[in-house]
XYZ file of C-alpha atoms in Angstrom:
493
model
C -10.988 103.188 33.669
C -13.169 106.053 34.955
C -12.278 109.718 34.917
C -8.768 111.106 35.566
C -9.475 112.348 39.015
C -10.710 108.988 40.222
C -8.443 106.734 38.218
C -8.059 103.598 40.452
C -4.592 102.768 39.011
C -3.407 106.281 39.913
C -4.756 105.814 43.469
C -2.951 102.464 43.765
C 0.236 103.860 42.373
C 0.360 106.653 44.938
C -0.351 104.188 47.771
C 2.391 101.909 46.458
C 4.936 104.761 46.245
C 4.168 105.657 49.904
C 5.654 102.243 50.720
C 8.348 102.286 48.056
C 9.484 105.934 47.712
C 12.776 104.718 46.225
C 10.850 103.570 43.142
C 9.286 106.970 42.441
C 11.883 107.802 39.719
C 11.443 104.572 37.802
C 7.665 104.729 38.046
C 7.394 108.359 37.016
C 6.810 107.340 33.369
C 3.704 105.466 34.509
C 2.347 108.608 36.199
C 3.114 110.521 33.053
C 1.418 107.856 30.939
C -1.701 108.113 33.070
C -1.737 111.881 32.445
C -1.405 111.203 28.717
C -4.374 108.833 28.966
C -6.446 111.711 30.293
C -5.372 114.015 27.516
C -5.217 111.596 24.572
C -7.430 108.666 25.602
C -4.604 106.194 24.977
C -3.116 105.010 28.268
C -0.411 102.516 29.177
C -0.880 98.783 29.032
C -1.507 97.492 32.602
C -1.832 93.882 33.729
C -3.194 93.075 37.169
C -2.144 89.809 38.768
C -2.749 87.883 42.006
C 0.155 86.500 44.011
C -1.317 83.682 46.093
C 0.971 82.258 48.802
C 0.338 78.994 50.687
C 1.521 77.789 54.042
C 4.621 76.214 52.458
C 5.686 79.646 51.180
C 4.882 78.706 47.577
C 3.283 80.903 44.956
C 0.416 79.854 42.721
C 1.213 79.877 38.960
C -0.688 78.801 35.905
C 0.357 77.287 32.598
C -2.345 78.040 30.009
C -2.950 74.859 28.030
C -0.434 73.038 30.201
C 2.502 74.318 28.160
C 4.829 77.279 28.236
C 6.254 79.131 31.245
C 4.444 79.291 34.588
C 2.968 82.747 35.182
C 1.098 84.619 37.906
C -2.665 84.596 37.205
C -3.613 87.945 35.718
C -4.806 89.831 32.658
C -4.697 93.203 31.039
C -6.960 95.904 32.480
C -9.736 96.981 30.113
C -11.375 100.416 29.961
C -14.553 99.117 31.610
C -12.674 97.635 34.611
C -13.228 99.852 37.645
C -11.289 97.884 40.280
C -7.793 96.530 39.408
C -7.782 94.069 42.351
C -11.062 92.642 41.094
C -9.372 91.957 37.730
C -6.715 89.900 39.507
C -9.183 87.992 41.655
C -11.364 87.213 38.646
C -8.424 85.626 36.865
C -7.675 83.443 39.904
C -11.272 82.185 39.859
C -11.295 81.700 36.115
C -7.894 80.006 35.717
C -7.381 78.039 38.944
C -10.830 77.042 40.279
C -10.180 78.843 43.581
C -13.016 81.017 44.902
C -12.529 84.479 46.373
C -13.601 83.068 49.703
C -10.523 80.829 49.588
C -8.272 83.901 49.754
C -7.648 86.635 52.263
C -5.605 89.855 52.462
C -2.339 90.033 54.317
C -1.742 92.608 57.106
C 1.499 93.665 55.421
C -0.131 94.935 52.242
C -3.975 94.890 52.521
C -5.212 96.619 49.325
C -1.787 97.992 48.334
C 0.098 96.101 45.558
C 3.144 94.202 46.665
C 4.902 94.985 43.348
C 4.582 97.183 40.275
C 6.977 95.968 37.642
C 9.063 98.510 35.713
C 8.288 98.353 31.943
C 10.815 97.088 29.466
C 12.701 99.720 27.546
C 10.853 98.781 24.376
C 7.278 99.082 25.619
C 4.751 100.767 27.845
C 3.356 97.827 29.747
C 3.199 97.521 33.547
C 2.404 94.637 35.909
C 0.566 95.394 39.153
C 0.578 92.460 41.575
C -1.617 92.007 44.656
C -0.721 89.631 47.506
C -3.128 87.124 49.062
C -2.877 84.140 51.374
C -4.919 80.979 51.269
C -7.657 81.207 53.873
C -7.871 77.395 54.266
C -5.333 74.615 54.044
C -5.111 72.617 50.824
C -8.013 73.917 48.730
C -8.352 72.194 45.391
C -7.056 74.107 42.360
C -7.794 73.164 38.815
C -8.049 74.811 35.444
C -11.470 75.866 34.164
C -12.673 77.204 30.841
C -9.238 78.470 29.934
C -7.678 74.992 30.302
C -4.995 76.403 32.624
C -2.873 74.016 34.691
C -1.671 75.102 38.099
C 1.722 74.891 39.752
C 2.978 75.948 43.188
C 6.537 77.312 42.962
C 8.803 78.304 45.893
C 9.366 81.989 46.462
C 12.887 81.872 45.089
C 11.646 80.455 41.768
C 9.282 83.380 41.001
C 10.443 84.586 37.589
C 10.000 88.321 38.186
C 13.096 89.625 39.937
C 11.384 92.569 41.591
C 8.480 90.424 42.848
C 10.816 87.657 44.012
C 12.893 90.143 46.024
C 9.833 91.680 47.699
C 8.395 88.266 48.579
C 11.636 87.035 50.128
C 12.094 90.297 52.034
C 8.484 90.352 53.276
C 8.827 87.304 55.529
C 5.418 86.189 54.324
C 4.635 82.692 55.650
C 1.252 82.148 53.996
C -0.563 81.756 57.329
C -3.792 83.849 57.443
C -3.769 86.661 59.987
C -6.680 88.841 61.099
C -6.951 92.093 59.149
C -10.137 93.399 60.790
C -10.994 94.028 64.438
C -14.364 94.168 66.204
C -15.447 95.087 69.746
C -17.697 92.910 71.878
C -18.786 95.628 74.337
C -20.742 94.584 77.416
C -21.959 96.248 80.593
C -22.526 94.923 84.137
C -26.138 93.988 83.500
C -25.698 91.239 80.914
C -26.213 93.555 77.953
C -24.244 93.966 74.710
C -23.776 97.071 72.560
C -24.827 96.621 68.947
C -24.497 99.001 65.971
C -27.233 99.324 63.347
C -25.517 99.783 60.046
C -26.702 101.983 57.154
C -28.858 100.230 54.590
C -26.553 100.826 51.645
C -25.972 97.781 49.371
C -22.339 98.726 48.768
C -21.288 98.150 52.368
C -20.713 95.023 54.453
C -23.906 93.687 56.136
C -26.139 96.626 55.133
C -29.104 97.323 57.362
C -28.023 94.793 59.985
C -26.957 95.010 63.577
C -23.239 94.285 64.103
C -20.288 94.952 66.364
C -18.357 98.168 66.111
C -15.050 97.859 64.375
C -13.373 97.928 61.018
C -10.418 97.084 58.810
C -6.763 97.524 59.527
C -5.004 100.419 57.874
C -1.339 100.530 57.018
C -0.506 103.034 59.744
C -2.031 100.873 62.517
C 0.700 99.261 64.638
C -1.551 96.480 65.845
C -5.169 95.259 65.604
C -5.873 96.809 68.985
C -4.754 100.124 67.526
C -7.098 99.485 64.615
C -10.041 98.884 66.903
C -9.304 101.876 69.158
C -9.080 104.125 66.066
C -12.381 102.733 64.682
C -14.160 103.183 68.025
C -12.999 106.788 68.231
C -13.887 107.524 64.611
C -17.275 105.751 64.612
C -18.603 106.585 68.069
C -16.140 108.687 70.100
C -15.501 105.670 72.371
C -12.268 105.096 74.292
C -12.423 101.912 76.417
C -9.816 101.483 79.157
C -9.307 97.794 78.547
C -9.699 95.628 75.479
C -8.878 91.956 75.735
C -8.628 89.467 72.805
C -11.595 87.092 72.892
C -11.785 85.175 69.605
C -10.869 85.138 65.919
C -13.891 84.828 63.681
C -14.138 84.362 59.868
C -16.463 86.298 57.578
C -16.866 86.997 53.858
C -16.213 90.619 52.964
C -18.006 92.806 50.474
C -15.307 91.875 47.887
C -15.947 88.144 48.414
C -12.645 87.525 50.184
C -12.381 85.673 53.492
C -11.848 88.170 56.326
C -10.308 86.861 59.602
C -11.532 89.163 62.390
C -9.887 89.598 65.787
C -12.676 90.163 68.292
C -11.783 92.083 71.465
C -14.047 92.217 74.556
C -14.344 95.416 76.592
C -16.583 96.752 79.337
C -18.505 100.025 79.153
C -21.522 101.245 81.132
C -22.509 104.480 79.433
C -25.580 105.714 77.517
C -25.119 105.062 73.790
C -27.444 108.002 72.939
C -24.804 110.397 74.217
C -22.125 109.134 71.831
C -21.276 111.176 68.718
C -22.112 108.431 66.193
C -20.563 109.190 62.809
C -21.423 105.983 60.933
C -24.606 103.876 60.902
C -28.013 104.623 62.342
C -27.880 103.965 66.104
C -26.226 102.114 69.005
C -28.347 100.159 71.505
C -27.897 97.777 74.408
C -29.435 94.297 73.927
C -29.645 91.267 76.170
C -28.767 87.935 74.496
C -32.342 86.676 74.738
C -33.406 89.555 72.444
C -31.002 88.770 69.610
C -33.334 86.450 67.711
C -35.560 89.457 67.055
C -32.814 91.362 65.275
C -31.360 91.225 61.782
C -27.996 89.886 62.858
C -25.487 87.459 61.380
C -25.583 83.984 62.980
C -21.886 84.219 63.777
C -22.295 87.444 65.735
C -25.290 86.009 67.602
C -23.296 82.930 68.487
C -20.314 85.068 69.547
C -22.441 87.048 72.013
C -23.946 83.871 73.500
C -20.521 82.305 73.843
C -19.118 85.321 75.662
C -22.209 85.526 77.887
C -21.855 81.860 78.775
C -18.213 82.338 79.757
C -19.157 85.270 81.951
C -21.557 82.925 83.748
C -24.338 85.409 84.458
C -27.906 85.804 83.214
C -26.544 86.944 79.870
C -25.595 83.359 79.217
C -29.185 82.359 78.672
C -30.427 81.901 75.096
C -33.690 83.025 73.611
C -35.583 80.038 75.113
C -34.159 80.743 78.579
C -31.903 77.691 78.565
C -28.172 77.643 79.157
C -25.919 77.022 76.154
C -25.506 73.312 75.237
C -22.984 71.453 77.406
C -23.484 73.498 80.574
C -25.784 73.287 83.541
C -26.426 75.597 86.446
C -24.928 74.167 89.611
C -27.191 74.257 92.660
C -26.711 77.330 94.775
C -24.508 79.209 92.242
C -25.066 81.691 89.486
C -22.257 80.351 87.304
C -22.066 77.683 84.597
C -20.178 74.466 84.932
C -19.436 71.743 82.446
C -21.745 68.760 82.869
C -18.859 66.394 83.281
C -17.590 68.443 86.259
C -20.835 68.345 88.266
C -20.983 65.463 90.754
C -24.322 63.734 90.837
C -25.621 64.989 87.500
C -27.078 61.973 85.718
C -28.894 61.314 82.486
C -27.382 64.276 80.607
C -25.829 63.075 77.368
C -24.333 65.614 74.921
C -25.681 65.095 71.410
C -23.492 65.358 68.279
C -24.853 68.082 65.986
C -24.559 67.780 62.231
C -25.414 70.398 59.565
C -26.629 69.150 56.126
C -27.079 71.113 52.893
C -30.276 70.560 50.910
C -30.003 71.991 47.412
C -32.485 71.686 44.547
C -31.729 72.661 40.939
C -34.246 74.166 38.515
C -35.627 70.677 37.832
C -36.258 69.920 41.487
C -33.353 67.514 41.727
C -31.395 67.179 45.000
C -27.607 67.377 45.259
C -25.973 64.279 46.768
C -22.384 63.130 46.999
C -20.853 59.645 46.662
C -18.653 59.180 49.739
C -15.150 57.736 49.305
C -14.954 53.948 49.959
C -12.410 54.614 52.743
C -14.655 57.121 54.605
C -15.002 56.402 58.294
C -18.780 56.725 57.893
C -21.007 55.497 55.022
C -18.280 54.597 52.530
C -19.439 54.156 48.890
C -22.808 55.607 49.934
C -24.645 58.730 48.732
C -25.236 61.495 51.238
C -25.911 65.224 51.664
C -23.018 67.691 51.784
C -22.626 67.756 55.561
C -20.329 68.106 58.535
C -20.186 68.149 62.344
C -20.539 71.463 64.165
C -17.334 72.587 65.818
C -17.145 75.656 68.073
C -19.601 77.441 65.773
C -23.306 77.788 65.035
C -25.045 75.282 62.818
C -25.490 77.848 60.048
C -21.801 78.810 60.219
C -20.956 75.119 60.000
C -23.191 74.735 56.946
C -21.591 77.693 55.177
C -18.112 76.389 55.947
C -18.816 72.777 54.912
C -20.514 73.928 51.666
C -17.378 75.832 50.701
C -14.918 73.151 51.832
C -16.748 70.173 50.273
C -18.406 71.587 47.176
C -16.790 74.949 46.469
C -20.204 76.601 46.730
C -20.475 80.045 48.372
C -23.516 80.258 50.594
C -24.710 83.423 52.416
C -26.072 82.837 55.939
C -29.120 84.976 55.155
C -30.111 82.522 52.443
C -30.128 79.492 54.791
C -33.519 78.049 55.845
C -34.052 75.258 58.365
C -36.288 72.496 56.821
C -35.825 69.305 58.830
C -34.328 67.662 61.917
C -33.543 63.949 62.261
C -32.891 62.945 65.852
C -31.134 59.584 65.500
C -29.395 57.001 67.650
C -27.673 54.407 65.508
C -27.319 51.633 68.089
C -28.473 51.121 71.656
C -26.251 53.096 73.993
C -24.510 55.006 71.230
C -24.256 58.788 71.296
C -27.453 60.500 69.947
C -27.133 62.792 66.976
C -29.162 65.872 65.965
C -28.954 65.969 62.163
C -30.085 69.465 61.048
C -31.030 69.930 57.381
C -31.014 73.393 55.832
C -32.367 74.431 52.409
C -30.482 77.003 50.415
C -32.257 78.443 47.386
C -29.435 80.753 46.232
C -25.714 80.072 46.019
C -22.656 80.961 43.982
C -20.613 78.434 42.020
C -20.974 74.959 40.590
C -20.628 71.846 42.776
C -17.175 70.296 42.456
C -15.187 67.722 44.455
C -12.990 69.761 46.799
C -12.173 66.891 49.167
C -11.401 63.889 46.950
C -10.357 61.806 49.979
C -13.929 62.090 51.322
C -16.147 62.346 48.215
C -15.871 60.977 44.661
C -18.614 62.851 42.883
C -21.569 65.239 43.188
C -24.762 64.492 41.275
C -28.297 65.841 41.028
C -31.004 63.239 41.745
C -34.780 63.275 41.440
C -36.473 62.726 44.829
C -38.524 60.024 43.088
C -35.416 58.187 41.850
C -32.818 58.449 44.574
C -29.559 56.503 44.229
C -28.570 53.329 45.992
C -27.000 52.942 48.474
C -28.201 56.079 50.252
C -27.679 56.968 53.925
C -31.011 55.954 55.541
C -31.645 59.205 57.454
C -30.818 61.171 54.273
C -33.665 59.325 52.521
C -35.986 59.948 55.449
C -35.146 63.680 55.461
C -35.750 64.046 51.711
C -39.109 62.264 51.996
C -40.102 64.423 54.959
C -39.092 67.686 53.296
C -41.230 66.709 50.277
C -44.179 66.200 52.678
C -43.546 69.428 54.616
C -42.658 67.687 57.897
C -39.960 69.249 60.132
C -39.051 66.340 62.453
C -38.104 62.647 62.249
C -36.895 60.227 64.902
C -34.808 57.123 64.067
C -33.502 54.404 66.375
C -35.617 55.469 69.349
C -38.373 52.952 68.726
C -40.292 55.322 66.387
C -39.489 56.338 62.812
């Protein structure tokens, strides 16, 4: 497990003892054993496990083969393992079917173990346990290649006494909380301050523009404290006022879901005068310039949303238009909801849907058979898809792919390939059905929402199943022909 000076278990142990100094005496043999490993090459036996808590304050357990006692997912650390937490997360994926993106850190512990079990008197084996919460409600868990069955047990039924005590004392409720903080910094001219990150593959969003900010550390009393510390450390900035604006979700470098508290603050200085200690540069950008930058879709959408709420010229998008659902009232510079503007006629909000177009190595397209009780297209084949909420279409696609199929999709790998503008019946609400191709993804399609979908199958475009949602067929045909746009129900198809 690497050299003595950089032993990750030793680092974890010291961080753990900072929180539990009363356990230093009982864990001293482990420190001694790590020293013996350096000298003799034969270290202690260490198992790393993941304690996953849901919103009902239950802990995820597995029963290998469906028999025997329920245990926390985990395995013994091997010499080639460099990151103990990664060992625990890998076992969750392997044994339960959960993905790393289904889990998130807790503010109470972050990367520090919640428990390190004292060895039995007859052996030299230690259990290191990391705490995670479910990032989403009711993800599907199932055994995989190890044929492990899953159980959710209440906190007071956890078999390890030390772990049970720490869980009950922690007050953990299983509800995800932000563990990172970012700053949406704006001036009085409709501009936003963006940070160009270093192009190092080991960091989050390398070589991209992003917001300033970072992860919570144990000594931070609040996420605002986290952000103020990060702003001082990264750029020497101290803003007089930071106001909570939104909570956004992202996937971290370790694959975990990261809830981010975004604060908004005003600053009017020259970024070239700041003592930047991380990244390449800081620059002001107007929202209409963002499409020219390497920038995550969620950050771009966040800036536009804030600009729209401010109601000035910053609210305009790249094409000069106001964000969907708003118009500019005559004689004012602000934005007003369409429904609130007397005399505005003919403006009908369109429902926006995001659809996932995947092809396997044989050119077959992934389609799902919808549940017979589905409100739309029951017992009919369709793309993985969903309606956009308060999010960009790409963010919606990434979310729906994970929720419906368990696939992990990176926004940078998403490519727009077709739009179906459809009205199902005369007078019904129009719908903009956006179809995106993804050529790279992680995972294997599986039914994650059995109340909505019965199965996922790969189909040749020349032998599509029946019944198939009509606009899905039109989109597949058009994509094969290289066409970007189709209308249905408007008198032309």
